[in-house]
Coordinates of C-alpha atoms in Angstrom, one line a residue:
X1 CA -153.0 98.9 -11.4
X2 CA -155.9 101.2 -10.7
X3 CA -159.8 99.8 -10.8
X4 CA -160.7 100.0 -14.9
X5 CA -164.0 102.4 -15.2
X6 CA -167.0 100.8 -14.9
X7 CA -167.9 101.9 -19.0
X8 CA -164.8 100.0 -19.8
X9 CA -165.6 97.2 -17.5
X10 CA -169.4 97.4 -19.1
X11 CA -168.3 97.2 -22.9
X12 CA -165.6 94.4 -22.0
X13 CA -168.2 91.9 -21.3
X14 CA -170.3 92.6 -23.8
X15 CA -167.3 92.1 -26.2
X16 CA -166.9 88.9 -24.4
X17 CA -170.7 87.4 -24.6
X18 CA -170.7 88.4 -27.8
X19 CA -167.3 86.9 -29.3
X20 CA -168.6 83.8 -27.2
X21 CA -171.5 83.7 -29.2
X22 CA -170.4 84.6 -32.3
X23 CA -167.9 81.3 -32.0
X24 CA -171.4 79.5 -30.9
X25 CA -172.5 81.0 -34.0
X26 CA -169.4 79.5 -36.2
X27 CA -169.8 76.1 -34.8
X28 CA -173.1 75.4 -36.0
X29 CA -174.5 73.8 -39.4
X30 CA -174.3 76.7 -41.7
X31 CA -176.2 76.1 -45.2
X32 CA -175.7 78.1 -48.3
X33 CA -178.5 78.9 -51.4
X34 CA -177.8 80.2 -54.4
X35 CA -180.7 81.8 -56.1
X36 CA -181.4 81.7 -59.7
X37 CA -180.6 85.2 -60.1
X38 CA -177.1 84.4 -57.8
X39 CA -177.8 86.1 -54.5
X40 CA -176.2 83.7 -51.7
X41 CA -178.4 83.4 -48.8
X42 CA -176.8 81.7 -45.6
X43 CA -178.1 80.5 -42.9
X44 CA -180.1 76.7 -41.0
X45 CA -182.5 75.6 -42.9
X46 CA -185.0 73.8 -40.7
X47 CA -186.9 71.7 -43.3
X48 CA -183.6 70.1 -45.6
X49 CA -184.5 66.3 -45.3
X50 CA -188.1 67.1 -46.3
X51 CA -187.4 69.4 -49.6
X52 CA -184.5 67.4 -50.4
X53 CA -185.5 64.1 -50.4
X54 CA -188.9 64.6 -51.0
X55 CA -190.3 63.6 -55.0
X56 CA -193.2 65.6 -56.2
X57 CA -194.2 69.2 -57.3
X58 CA -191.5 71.8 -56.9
X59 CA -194.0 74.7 -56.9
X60 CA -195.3 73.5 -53.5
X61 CA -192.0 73.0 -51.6
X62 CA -189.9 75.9 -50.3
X63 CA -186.8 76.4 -47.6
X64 CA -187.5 77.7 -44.0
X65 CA -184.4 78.6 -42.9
X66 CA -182.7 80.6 -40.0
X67 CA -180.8 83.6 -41.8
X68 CA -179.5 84.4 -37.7
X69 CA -180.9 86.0 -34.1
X70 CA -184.3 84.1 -35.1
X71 CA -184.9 85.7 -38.3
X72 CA -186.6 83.1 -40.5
X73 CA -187.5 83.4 -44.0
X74 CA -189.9 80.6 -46.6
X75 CA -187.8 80.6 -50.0
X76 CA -189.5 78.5 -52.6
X77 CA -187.5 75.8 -53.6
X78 CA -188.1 76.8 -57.9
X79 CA -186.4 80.0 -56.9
X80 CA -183.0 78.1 -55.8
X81 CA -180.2 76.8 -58.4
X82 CA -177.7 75.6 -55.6
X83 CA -177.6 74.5 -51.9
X84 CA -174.8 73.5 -49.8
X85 CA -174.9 71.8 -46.8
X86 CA -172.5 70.3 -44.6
X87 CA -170.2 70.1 -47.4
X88 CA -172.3 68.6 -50.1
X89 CA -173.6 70.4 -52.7
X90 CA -176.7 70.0 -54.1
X91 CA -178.2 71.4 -57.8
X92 CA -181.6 72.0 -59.0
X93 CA -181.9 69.7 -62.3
X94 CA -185.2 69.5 -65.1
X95 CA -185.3 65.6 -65.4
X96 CA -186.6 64.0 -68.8
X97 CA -190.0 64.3 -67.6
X98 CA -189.8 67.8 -66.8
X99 CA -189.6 67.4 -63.4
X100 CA -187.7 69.7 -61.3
X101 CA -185.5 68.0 -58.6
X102 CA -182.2 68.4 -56.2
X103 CA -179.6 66.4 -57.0
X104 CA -175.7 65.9 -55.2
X105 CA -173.6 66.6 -57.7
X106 CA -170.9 63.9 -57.6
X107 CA -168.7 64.5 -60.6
X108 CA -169.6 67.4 -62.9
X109 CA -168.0 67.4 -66.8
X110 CA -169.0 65.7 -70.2
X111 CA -170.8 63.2 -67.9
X112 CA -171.9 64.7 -65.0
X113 CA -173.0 62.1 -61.9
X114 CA -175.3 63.2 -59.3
X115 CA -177.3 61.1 -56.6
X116 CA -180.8 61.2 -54.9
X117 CA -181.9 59.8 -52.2
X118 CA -185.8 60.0 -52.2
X119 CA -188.3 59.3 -49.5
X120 CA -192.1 58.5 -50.0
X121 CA -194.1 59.9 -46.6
X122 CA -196.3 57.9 -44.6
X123 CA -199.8 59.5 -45.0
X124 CA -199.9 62.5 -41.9
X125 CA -196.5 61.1 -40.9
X126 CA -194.1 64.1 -39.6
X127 CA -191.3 64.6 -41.4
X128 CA -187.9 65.0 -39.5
X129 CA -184.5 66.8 -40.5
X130 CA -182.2 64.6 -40.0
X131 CA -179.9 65.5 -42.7
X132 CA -175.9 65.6 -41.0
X133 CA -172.6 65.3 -41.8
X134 CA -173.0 61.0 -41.9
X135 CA -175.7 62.0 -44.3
X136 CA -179.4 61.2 -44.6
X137 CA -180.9 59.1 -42.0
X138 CA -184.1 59.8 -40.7
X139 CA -184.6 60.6 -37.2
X140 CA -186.4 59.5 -34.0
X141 CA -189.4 57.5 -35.7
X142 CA -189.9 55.8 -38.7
X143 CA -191.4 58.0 -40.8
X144 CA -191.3 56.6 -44.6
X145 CA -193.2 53.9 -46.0
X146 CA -190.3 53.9 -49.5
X147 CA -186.8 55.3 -49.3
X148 CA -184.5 54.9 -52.1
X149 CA -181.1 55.5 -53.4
X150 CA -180.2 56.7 -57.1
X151 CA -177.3 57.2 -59.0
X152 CA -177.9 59.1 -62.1
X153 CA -176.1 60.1 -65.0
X154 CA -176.2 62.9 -67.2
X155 CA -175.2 62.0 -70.9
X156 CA -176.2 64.4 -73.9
X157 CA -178.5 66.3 -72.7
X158 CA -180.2 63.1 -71.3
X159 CA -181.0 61.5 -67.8
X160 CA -180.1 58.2 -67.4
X161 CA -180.8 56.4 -64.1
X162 CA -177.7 54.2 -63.1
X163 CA -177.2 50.1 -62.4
X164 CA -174.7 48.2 -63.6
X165 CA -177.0 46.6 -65.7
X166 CA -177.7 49.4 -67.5
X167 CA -174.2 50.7 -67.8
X168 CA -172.9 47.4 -69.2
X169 CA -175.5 47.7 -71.7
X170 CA -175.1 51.2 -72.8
X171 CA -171.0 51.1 -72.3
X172 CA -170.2 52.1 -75.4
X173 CA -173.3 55.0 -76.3
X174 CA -172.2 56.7 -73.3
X175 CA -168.2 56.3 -72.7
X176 CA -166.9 55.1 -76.5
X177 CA -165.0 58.0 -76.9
X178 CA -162.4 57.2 -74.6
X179 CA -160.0 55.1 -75.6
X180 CA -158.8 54.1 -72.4
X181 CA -161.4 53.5 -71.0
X182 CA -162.6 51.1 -73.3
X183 CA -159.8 48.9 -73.5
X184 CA -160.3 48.8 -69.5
X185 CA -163.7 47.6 -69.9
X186 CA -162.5 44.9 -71.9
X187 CA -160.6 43.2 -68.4
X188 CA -162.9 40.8 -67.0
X189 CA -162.4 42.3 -63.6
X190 CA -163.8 45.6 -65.0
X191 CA -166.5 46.5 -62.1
X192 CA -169.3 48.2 -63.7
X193 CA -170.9 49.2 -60.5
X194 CA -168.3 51.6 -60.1
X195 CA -169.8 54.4 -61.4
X196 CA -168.1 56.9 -59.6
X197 CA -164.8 55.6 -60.9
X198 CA -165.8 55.1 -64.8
X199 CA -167.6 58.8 -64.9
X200 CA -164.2 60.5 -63.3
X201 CA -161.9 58.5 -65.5
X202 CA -164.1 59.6 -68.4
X203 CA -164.0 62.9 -68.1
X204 CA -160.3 63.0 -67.7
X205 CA -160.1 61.6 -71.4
X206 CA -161.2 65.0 -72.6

C-alpha cells in the first residue's frame, strides 16, 4: 500500500487523542443538576461533600462544578431541585422549620424516606470532597468536630426524623392504613429499625 498523505495521517491522530480523551472523559465522576426551572446541567462538582452535608443557610451555599475543558461555573444551591451523583440522587426538601436542605431520596410514594448525613465544621477547618461511590467519608484529615446520620420520613405533609423509638410509637399514625402491614407489626420479631423495609412495604399497600 502507498504512504497515506500527511493531511490524512494529521487528522488520524487527532481523531485518536481525541476519542482517547473523550473515553478519559466517560470514565470519570459525572454529576447531574436539575434546576428548578428543569435545565440539566452536567458536569464534577468540586465542592459536593461541603454543600451536601453541610446544615445551615441555603442562600450562602452554591455548586462549583466542572461543566468540561476547565469551564467552571458557581450555581447557588436554592436554584437546584435535583443532583445526582455517582448514582444517588439527591432532592432539595423545605423541612418543618423552613429550612431548605438536600436529602437521598430512598423510597419516594405515600411515605417518602430520604437520608442525611450532616457534618458540623471545625472552626477554619478545610473542607474536603470526599464524596464516592462507598459514599461519604471524609478525606485526608479530620475535619468535623459532629457528623451524623438521619433517616427521615415524610408523612402528610410532615417531617418526621426516624428511630425506632419513634416509629414504634407512631406505628399506627403513620402506617395504619395497611392492613398487612399491621398484622406484621403484631409478630414479636417485627424489627422496627427497618425503616427501609416498612416504608417500601407500605407503599406497595396502595
Amino acid at each position: 500500500m502507498g504512504r497515506l498523505p500527511f493531511k490524512i495521517l494529521i487528522c488520524a491522530s487527532i481523531c485518536l487523542l481525541l476519542c482517547k480523551d473523550g473515553m478519559t472523559q466517560g470514565d470519570n465522576k459525572i454529576d447531574t443538576l436539575t434546576l428548578t426551572d428543569n435545565t440539566l446541567v452536567r458536569g464534577q462538582i468540586e465542592n459536593l461533600y461541603e454543600v451536601i452535608t453541610h446544615d445551615g443557610n441555603i442562600s450562602k451555599r452554591e455548586f462549583k462544578i466542572d461543566t468540561g475543558w476547565g469551564k467552571r461555573i458557581n450555581i447557588p444551591l436554592s436554584e437546584v431541585k435535583y443532583l445526582k451523583a455517582f448514582g444517588t440522587t439527591f432532592e432539595q426538601v423545605e423541612l418543618n422549620t423552613g429550612a431548605h436542605q438536600m436529602l437521598e431520596i430512598v423510597s419516594a410514594g405515600k411515605v417518602s424516606l430520604y437520608f442525611w448525613r450532616k457534618i458540623t465544621l471545625v472552626p477554619g477547618a478545610p473542607v474536603v470532597n470526599a464524596y464516592n461511590d462507598k459514599g461519604f467519608k471524609p478525606a485526608g484529615n479530620t475535619i468535623t468536630n459532629a457528623e451524623g446520620e438521619t433517616w427521615m420520613i415524610l408523612a402528610k405533609d410532615k417531617w418526621y426524623d426516624v428511630t425506632a423509638a419513634f416509629i414504634k410509637k407512631k406505628f399506627s399514625e403513620l402506617f395504619g392504613d395497611c392492613p398487612k402491614l399491621v398484622e406484621e407489626s403484631k409478630s414479636k420479631d417485627f424489627n422496627y429499625k427497618a425503616i427501609g423495609k416498612i416504608v417500601k412495604e407500605y407503599n406497595g399497600c396502595f
